[in-house]
PDB file of C-alpha atoms and ligand atoms in Angstrom:
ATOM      1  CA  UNK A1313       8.606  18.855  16.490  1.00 47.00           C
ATOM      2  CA  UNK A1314      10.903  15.866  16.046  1.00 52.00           C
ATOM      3  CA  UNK A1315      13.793  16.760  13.603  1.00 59.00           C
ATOM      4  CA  UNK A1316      12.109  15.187  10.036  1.00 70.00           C
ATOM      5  CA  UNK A1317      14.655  12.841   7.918  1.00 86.00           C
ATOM      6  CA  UNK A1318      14.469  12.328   3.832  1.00 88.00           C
ATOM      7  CA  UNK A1319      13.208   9.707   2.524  1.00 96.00           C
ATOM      8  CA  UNK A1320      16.376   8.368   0.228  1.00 96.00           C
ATOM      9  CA  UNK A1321      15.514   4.634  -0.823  1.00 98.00           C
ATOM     10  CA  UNK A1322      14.488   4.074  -4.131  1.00 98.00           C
ATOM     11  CA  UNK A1323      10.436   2.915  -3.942  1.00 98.00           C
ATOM     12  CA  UNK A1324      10.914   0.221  -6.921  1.00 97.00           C
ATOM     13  CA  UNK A1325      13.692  -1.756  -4.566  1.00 98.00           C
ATOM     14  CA  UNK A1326      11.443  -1.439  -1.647  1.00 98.00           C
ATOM     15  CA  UNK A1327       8.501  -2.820  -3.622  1.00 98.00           C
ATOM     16  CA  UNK A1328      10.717  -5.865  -5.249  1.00 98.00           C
ATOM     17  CA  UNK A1329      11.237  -6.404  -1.706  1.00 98.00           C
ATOM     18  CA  UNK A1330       7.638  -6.151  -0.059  1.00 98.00           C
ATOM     19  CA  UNK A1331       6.932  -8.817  -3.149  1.00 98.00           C
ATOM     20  CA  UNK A1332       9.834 -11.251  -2.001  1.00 98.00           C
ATOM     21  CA  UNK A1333       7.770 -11.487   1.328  1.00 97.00           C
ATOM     22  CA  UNK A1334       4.172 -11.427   0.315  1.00 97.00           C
ATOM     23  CA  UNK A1335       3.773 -15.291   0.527  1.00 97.00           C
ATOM     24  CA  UNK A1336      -0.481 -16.008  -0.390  1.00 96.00           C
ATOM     25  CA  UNK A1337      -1.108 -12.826   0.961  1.00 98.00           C
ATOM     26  CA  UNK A1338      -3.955 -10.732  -0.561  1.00 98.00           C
ATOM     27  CA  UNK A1339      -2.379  -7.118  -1.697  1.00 98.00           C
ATOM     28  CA  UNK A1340      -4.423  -4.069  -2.617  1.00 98.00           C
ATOM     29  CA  UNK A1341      -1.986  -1.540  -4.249  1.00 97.00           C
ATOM     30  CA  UNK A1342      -3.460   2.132  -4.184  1.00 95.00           C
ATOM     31  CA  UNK A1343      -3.834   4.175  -7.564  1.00 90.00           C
ATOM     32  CA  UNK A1344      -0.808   5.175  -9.771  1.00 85.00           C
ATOM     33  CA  UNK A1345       2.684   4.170  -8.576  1.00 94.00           C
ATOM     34  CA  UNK A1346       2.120   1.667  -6.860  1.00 96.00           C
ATOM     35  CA  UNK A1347      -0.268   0.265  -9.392  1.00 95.00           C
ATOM     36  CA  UNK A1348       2.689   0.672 -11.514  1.00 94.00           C
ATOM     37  CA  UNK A1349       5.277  -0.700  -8.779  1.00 96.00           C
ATOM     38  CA  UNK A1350       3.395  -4.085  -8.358  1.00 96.00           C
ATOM     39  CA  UNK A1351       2.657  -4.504 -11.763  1.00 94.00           C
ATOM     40  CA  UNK A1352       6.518  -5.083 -12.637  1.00 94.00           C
ATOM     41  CA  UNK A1353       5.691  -8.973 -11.224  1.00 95.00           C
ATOM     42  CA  UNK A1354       2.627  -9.383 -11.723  1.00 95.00           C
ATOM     43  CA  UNK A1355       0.443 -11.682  -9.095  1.00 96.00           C
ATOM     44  CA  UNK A1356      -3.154 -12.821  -9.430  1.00 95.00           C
ATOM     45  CA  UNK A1357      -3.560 -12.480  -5.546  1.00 96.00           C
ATOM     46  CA  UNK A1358      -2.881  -8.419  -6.367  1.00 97.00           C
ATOM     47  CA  UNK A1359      -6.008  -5.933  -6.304  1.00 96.00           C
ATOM     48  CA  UNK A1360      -4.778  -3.111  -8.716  1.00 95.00           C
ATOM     49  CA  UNK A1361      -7.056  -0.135  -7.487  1.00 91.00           C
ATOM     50  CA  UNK A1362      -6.304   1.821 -10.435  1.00 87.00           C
ATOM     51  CA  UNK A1363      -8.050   5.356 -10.166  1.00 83.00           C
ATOM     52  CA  UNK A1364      -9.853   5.057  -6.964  1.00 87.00           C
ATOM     53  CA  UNK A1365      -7.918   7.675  -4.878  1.00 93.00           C
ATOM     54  CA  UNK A1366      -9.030   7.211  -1.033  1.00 93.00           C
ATOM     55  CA  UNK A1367     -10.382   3.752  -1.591  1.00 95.00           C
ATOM     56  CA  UNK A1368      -7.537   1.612  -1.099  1.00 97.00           C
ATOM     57  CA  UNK A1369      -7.478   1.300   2.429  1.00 98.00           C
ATOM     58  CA  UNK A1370     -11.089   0.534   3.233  1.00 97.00           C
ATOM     59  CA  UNK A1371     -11.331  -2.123  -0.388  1.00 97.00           C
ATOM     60  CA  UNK A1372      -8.439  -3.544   2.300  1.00 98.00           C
ATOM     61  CA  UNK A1373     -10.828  -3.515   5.093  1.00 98.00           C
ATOM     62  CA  UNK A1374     -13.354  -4.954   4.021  1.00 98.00           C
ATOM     63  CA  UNK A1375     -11.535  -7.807   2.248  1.00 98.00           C
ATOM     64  CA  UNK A1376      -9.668  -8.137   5.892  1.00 98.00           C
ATOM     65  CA  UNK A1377     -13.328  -8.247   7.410  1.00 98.00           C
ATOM     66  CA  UNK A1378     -14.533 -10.551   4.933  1.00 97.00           C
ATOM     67  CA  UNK A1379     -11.162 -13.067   4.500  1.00 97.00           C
ATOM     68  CA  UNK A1380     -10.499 -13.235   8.260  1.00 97.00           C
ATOM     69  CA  UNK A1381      -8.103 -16.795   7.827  1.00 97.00           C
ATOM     70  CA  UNK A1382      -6.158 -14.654   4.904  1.00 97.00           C
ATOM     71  CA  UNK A1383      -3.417 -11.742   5.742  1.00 98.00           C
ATOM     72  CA  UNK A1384      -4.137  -8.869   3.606  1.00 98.00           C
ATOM     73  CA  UNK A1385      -1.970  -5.930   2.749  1.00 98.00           C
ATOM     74  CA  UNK A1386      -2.438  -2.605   1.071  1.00 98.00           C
ATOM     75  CA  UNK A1387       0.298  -0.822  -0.259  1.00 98.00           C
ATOM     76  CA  UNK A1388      -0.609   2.689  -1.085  1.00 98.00           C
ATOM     77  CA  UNK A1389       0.863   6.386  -1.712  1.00 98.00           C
ATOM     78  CA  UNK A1390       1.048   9.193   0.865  1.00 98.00           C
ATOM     79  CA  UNK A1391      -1.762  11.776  -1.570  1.00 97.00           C
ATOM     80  CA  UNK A1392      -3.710   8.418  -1.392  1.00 97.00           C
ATOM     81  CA  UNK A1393      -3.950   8.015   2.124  1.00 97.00           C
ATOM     82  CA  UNK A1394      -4.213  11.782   2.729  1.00 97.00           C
ATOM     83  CA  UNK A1395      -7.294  11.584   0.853  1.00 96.00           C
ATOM     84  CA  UNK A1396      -8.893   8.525   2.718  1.00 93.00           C
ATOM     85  CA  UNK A1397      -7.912  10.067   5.804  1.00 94.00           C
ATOM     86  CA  UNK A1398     -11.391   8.556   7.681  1.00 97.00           C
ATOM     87  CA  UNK A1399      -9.596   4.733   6.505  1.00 98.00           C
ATOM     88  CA  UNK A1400      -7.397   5.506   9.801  1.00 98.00           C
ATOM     89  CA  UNK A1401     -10.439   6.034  12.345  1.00 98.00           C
ATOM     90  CA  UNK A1402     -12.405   3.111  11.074  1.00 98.00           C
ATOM     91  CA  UNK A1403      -9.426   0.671  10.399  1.00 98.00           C
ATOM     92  CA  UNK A1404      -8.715   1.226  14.147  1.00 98.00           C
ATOM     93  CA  UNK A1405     -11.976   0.827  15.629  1.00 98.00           C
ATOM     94  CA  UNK A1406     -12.043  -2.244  13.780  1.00 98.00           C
ATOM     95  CA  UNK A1407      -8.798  -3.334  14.807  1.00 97.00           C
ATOM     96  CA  UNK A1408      -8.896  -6.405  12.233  1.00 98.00           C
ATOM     97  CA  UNK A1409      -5.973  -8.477  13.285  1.00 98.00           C
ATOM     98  CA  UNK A1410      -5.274  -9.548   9.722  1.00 98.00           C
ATOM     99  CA  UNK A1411      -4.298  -5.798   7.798  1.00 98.00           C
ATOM    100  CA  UNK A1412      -1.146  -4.221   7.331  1.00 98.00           C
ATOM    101  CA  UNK A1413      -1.183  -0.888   5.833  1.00 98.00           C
ATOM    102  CA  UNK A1414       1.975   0.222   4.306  1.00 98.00           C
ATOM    103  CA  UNK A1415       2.225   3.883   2.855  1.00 98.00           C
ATOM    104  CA  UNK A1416       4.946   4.256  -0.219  1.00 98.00           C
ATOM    105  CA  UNK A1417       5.809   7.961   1.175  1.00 98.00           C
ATOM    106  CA  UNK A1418       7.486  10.003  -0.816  1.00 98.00           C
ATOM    107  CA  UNK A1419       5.809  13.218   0.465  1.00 98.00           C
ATOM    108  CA  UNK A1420       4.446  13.859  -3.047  1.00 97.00           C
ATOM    109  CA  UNK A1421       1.698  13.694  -5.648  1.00 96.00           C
ATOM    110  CA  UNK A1422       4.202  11.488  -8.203  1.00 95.00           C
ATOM    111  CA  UNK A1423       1.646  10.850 -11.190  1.00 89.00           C
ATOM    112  CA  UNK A1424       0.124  13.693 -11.584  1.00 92.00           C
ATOM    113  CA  UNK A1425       3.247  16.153 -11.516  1.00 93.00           C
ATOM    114  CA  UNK A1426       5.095  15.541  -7.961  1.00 95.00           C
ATOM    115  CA  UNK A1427       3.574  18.073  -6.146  1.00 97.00           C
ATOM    116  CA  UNK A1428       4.251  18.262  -2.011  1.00 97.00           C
ATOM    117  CA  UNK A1429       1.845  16.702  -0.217  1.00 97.00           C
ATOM    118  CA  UNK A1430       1.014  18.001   3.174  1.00 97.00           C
ATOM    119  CA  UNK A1431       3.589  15.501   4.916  1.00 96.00           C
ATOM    120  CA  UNK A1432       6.583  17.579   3.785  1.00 92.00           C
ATOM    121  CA  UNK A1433       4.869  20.145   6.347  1.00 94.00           C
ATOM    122  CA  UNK A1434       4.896  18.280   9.423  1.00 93.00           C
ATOM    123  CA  UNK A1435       1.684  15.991   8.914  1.00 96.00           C
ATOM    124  CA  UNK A1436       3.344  12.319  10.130  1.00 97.00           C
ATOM    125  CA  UNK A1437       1.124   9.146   9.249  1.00 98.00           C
ATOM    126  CA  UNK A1438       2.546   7.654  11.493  1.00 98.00           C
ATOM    127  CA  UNK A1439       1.118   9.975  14.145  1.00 98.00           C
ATOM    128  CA  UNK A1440      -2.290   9.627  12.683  1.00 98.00           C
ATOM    129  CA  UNK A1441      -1.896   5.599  12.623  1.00 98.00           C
ATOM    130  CA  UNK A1442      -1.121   6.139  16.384  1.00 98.00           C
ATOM    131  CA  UNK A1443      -4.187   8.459  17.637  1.00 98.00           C
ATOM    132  CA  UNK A1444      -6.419   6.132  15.698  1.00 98.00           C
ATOM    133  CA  UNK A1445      -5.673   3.011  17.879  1.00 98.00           C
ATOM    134  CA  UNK A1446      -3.354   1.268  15.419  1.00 98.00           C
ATOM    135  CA  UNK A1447      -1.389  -1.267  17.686  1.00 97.00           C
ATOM    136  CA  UNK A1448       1.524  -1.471  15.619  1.00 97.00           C
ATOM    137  CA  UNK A1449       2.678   2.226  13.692  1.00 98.00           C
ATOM    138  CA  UNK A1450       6.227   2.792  12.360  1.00 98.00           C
ATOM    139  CA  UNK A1451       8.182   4.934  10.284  1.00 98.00           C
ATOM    140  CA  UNK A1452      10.689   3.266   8.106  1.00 98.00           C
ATOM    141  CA  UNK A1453      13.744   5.389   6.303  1.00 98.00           C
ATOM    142  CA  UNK A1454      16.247   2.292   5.621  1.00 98.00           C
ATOM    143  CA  UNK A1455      16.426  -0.387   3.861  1.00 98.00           C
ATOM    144  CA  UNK A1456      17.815  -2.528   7.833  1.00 98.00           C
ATOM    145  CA  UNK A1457      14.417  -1.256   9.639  1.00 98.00           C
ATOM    146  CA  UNK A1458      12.338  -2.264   5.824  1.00 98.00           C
ATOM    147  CA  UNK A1459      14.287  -6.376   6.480  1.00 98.00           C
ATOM    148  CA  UNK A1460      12.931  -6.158   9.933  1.00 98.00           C
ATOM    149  CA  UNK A1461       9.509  -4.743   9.337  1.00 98.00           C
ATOM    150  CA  UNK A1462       8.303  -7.428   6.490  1.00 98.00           C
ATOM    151  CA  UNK A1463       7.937 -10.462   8.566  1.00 97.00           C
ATOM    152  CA  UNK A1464       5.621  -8.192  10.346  1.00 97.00           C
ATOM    153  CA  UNK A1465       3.938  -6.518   7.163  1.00 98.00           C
ATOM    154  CA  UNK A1466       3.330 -10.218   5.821  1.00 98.00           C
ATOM    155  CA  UNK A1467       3.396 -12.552   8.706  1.00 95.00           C
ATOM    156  CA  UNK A1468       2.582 -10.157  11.781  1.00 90.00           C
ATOM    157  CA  UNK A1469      -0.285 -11.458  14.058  1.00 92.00           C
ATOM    158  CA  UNK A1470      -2.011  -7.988  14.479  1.00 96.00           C
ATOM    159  CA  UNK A1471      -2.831  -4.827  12.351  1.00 98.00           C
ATOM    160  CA  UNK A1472       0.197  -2.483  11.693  1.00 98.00           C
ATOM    161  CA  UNK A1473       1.235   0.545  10.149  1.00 98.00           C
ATOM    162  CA  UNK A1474       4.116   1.029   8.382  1.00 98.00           C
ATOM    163  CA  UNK A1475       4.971   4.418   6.587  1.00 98.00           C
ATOM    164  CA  UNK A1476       7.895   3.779   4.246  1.00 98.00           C
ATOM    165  CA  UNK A1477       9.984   6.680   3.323  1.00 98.00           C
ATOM    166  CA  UNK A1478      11.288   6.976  -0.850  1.00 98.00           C
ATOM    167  CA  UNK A1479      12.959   9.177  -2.809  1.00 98.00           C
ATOM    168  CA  UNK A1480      11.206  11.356  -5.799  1.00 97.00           C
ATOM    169  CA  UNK A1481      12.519   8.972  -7.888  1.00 96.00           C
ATOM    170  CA  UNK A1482       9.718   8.204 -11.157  1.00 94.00           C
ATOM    171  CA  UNK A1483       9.114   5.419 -13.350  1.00 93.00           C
ATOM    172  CA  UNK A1484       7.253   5.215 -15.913  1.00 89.00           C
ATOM    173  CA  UNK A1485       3.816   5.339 -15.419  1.00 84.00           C
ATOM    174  CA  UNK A1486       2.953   1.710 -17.258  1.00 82.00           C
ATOM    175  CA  UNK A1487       0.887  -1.698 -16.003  1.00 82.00           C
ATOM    176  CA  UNK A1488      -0.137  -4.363 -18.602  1.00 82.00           C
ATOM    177  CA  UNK A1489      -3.245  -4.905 -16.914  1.00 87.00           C
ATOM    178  CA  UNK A1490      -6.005  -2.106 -17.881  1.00 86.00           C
ATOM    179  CA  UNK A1491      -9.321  -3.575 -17.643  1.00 92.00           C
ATOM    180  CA  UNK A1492     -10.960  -3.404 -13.597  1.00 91.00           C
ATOM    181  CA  UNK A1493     -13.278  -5.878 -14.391  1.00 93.00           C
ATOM    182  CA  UNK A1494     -10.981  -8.562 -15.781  1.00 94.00           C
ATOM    183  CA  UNK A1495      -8.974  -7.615 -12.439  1.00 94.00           C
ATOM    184  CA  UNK A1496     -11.170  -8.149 -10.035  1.00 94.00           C
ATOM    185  CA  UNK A1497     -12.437 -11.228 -11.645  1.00 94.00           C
ATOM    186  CA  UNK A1498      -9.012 -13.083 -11.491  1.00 95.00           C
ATOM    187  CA  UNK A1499      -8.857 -11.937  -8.007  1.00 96.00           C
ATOM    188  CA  UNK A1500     -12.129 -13.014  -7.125  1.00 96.00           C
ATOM    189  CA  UNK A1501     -11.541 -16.524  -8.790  1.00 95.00           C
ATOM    190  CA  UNK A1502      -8.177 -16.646  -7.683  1.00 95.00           C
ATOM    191  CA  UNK A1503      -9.359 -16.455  -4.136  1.00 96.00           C
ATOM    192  CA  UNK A1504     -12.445 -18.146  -4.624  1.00 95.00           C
ATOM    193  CA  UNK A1505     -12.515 -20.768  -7.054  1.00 92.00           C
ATOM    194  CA  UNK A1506     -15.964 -21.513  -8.403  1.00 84.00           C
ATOM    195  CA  UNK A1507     -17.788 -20.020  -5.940  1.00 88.00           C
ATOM    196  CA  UNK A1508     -16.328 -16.596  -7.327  1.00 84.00           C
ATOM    197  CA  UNK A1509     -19.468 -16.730  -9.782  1.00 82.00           C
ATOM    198  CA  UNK A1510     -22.065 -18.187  -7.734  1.00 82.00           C
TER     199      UNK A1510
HETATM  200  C1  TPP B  96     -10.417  11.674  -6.642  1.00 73.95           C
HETATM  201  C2  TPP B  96      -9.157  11.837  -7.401  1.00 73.95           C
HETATM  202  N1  TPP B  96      -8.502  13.020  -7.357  1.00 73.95           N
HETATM  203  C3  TPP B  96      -7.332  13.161  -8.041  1.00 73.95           C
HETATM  204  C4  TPP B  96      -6.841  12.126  -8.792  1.00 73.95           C
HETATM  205  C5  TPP B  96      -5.578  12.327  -9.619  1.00 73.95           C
HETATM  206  N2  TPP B  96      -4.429  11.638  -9.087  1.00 73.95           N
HETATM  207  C6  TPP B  96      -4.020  10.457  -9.617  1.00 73.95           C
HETATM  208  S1  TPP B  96      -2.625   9.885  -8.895  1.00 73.95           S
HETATM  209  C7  TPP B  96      -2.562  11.210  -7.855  1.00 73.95           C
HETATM  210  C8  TPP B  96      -1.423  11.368  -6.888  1.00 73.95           C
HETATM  211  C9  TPP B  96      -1.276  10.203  -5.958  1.00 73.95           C
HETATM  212  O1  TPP B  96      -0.257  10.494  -5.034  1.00 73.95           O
HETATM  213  P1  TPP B  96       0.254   9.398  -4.044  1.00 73.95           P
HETATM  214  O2  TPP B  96      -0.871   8.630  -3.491  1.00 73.95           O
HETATM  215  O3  TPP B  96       1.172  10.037  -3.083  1.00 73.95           O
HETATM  216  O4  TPP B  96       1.031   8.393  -5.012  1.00 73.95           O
HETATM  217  P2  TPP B  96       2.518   8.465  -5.615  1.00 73.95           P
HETATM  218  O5  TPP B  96       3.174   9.701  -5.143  1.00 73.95           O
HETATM  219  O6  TPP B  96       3.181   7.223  -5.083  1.00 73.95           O
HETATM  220  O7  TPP B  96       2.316   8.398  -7.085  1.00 73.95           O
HETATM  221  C10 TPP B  96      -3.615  12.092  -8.076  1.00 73.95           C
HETATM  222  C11 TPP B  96      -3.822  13.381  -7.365  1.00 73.95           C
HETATM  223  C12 TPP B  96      -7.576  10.904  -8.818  1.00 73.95           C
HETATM  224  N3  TPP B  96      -7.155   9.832  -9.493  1.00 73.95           N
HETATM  225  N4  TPP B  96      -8.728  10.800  -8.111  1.00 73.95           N
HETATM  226 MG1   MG B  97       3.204  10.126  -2.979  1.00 73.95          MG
END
């Protein structure tokens, strides 16, 4: 097995930087951190996904799917996409040309205690990304490889995969935005216009 690094950047400076590149792209943050992480600058083009642990990369999919002309881009946690582990298979069969997934990996459960998750023993997303057809898959540990990878995360031509290593570092656990309804209503409209209600 290849020789396995720490993750040492801090995930809110990797997240201020994912936002200084997200252009009109469409983001879908997974549940708790970085629901937390994207809701320091707030954007109505952001899908908080709250509680839904599992969901975040197929909600991407499907908006993908349904938003072909649109780049979308879900930022999630390592328990999250451990959960939704399927998301992989059927994001690569699919192959939509217009999702990035990026994975905020900091080899733990953060919110509800920091608990190891099973990549701290050897499980690599990036591997996973790979056997499931994902044309693009990378691992990033610095903040040089994070400069090169966002013109791909935001302006790439094809699906990727990038798994972004942090430290343990927490933050508080805090997003003024509460209400699912109200956020995927200013989504929808934001994205929409009128026909958001039709
Ligand atoms: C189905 C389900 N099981 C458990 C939880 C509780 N839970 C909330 S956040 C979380 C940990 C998420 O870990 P990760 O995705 O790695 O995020 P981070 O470490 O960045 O906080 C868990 C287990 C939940 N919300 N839903
Ligand atoms: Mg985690």
């Amino acid at each position: 097995m290849a020789e396995r690094k720490q993750g040492t950047m801090d995930r809110r400076e990797v997240v201020a930087d994912l936002i200084k590149g997200r252009g009109d792209a469409l983001i879908v943050t997974g549940l708790g951190s970085t629901c937390y992480d994207f809701g320091t600058q707030d954007h109505p083009n952001t899908y908080y996904l709250w509680g839904g642990m599992g969901a975040a990369a197929m909600l991407g999919l499907g908006l993908a799917l349904a938003q072909p002309s649109r780049r979308v881009v879900v930022v999630t946690g390592d328990g999250e996409m451990l959960m939704g582990f399927g998301a992989f298979a059927t994001i690569g069969a699919k192959a939509p040309k217009n999702l990035s997934l990026v994975v905020i990996d900091n080899e733990h459960y953060s919110e509800t205690g920091m608990q190891p998750t099973h990549i701290g023993r050897g499980v690599s997303l990036e591997g996973v990304a790979k056997a499931c057809s994902f044309p693009s898959a990378q691992t990033i540990y610095s903040k040089d490889e994070l400069a090169k990878a966002v013109p791909e995360i935001f302006g790439g031509k094809g699906l990727s995969f990038h798994d972004i290593k942090v430290s343990t570092k927490r933050y508080p656990m805090s997003i003024r935005l509460r209400d699912g309804a109200h956020i995927k209503n200013r989504f929808r409209e934001n994205l929409l216009g009128a026909k958001a209600f039709d």
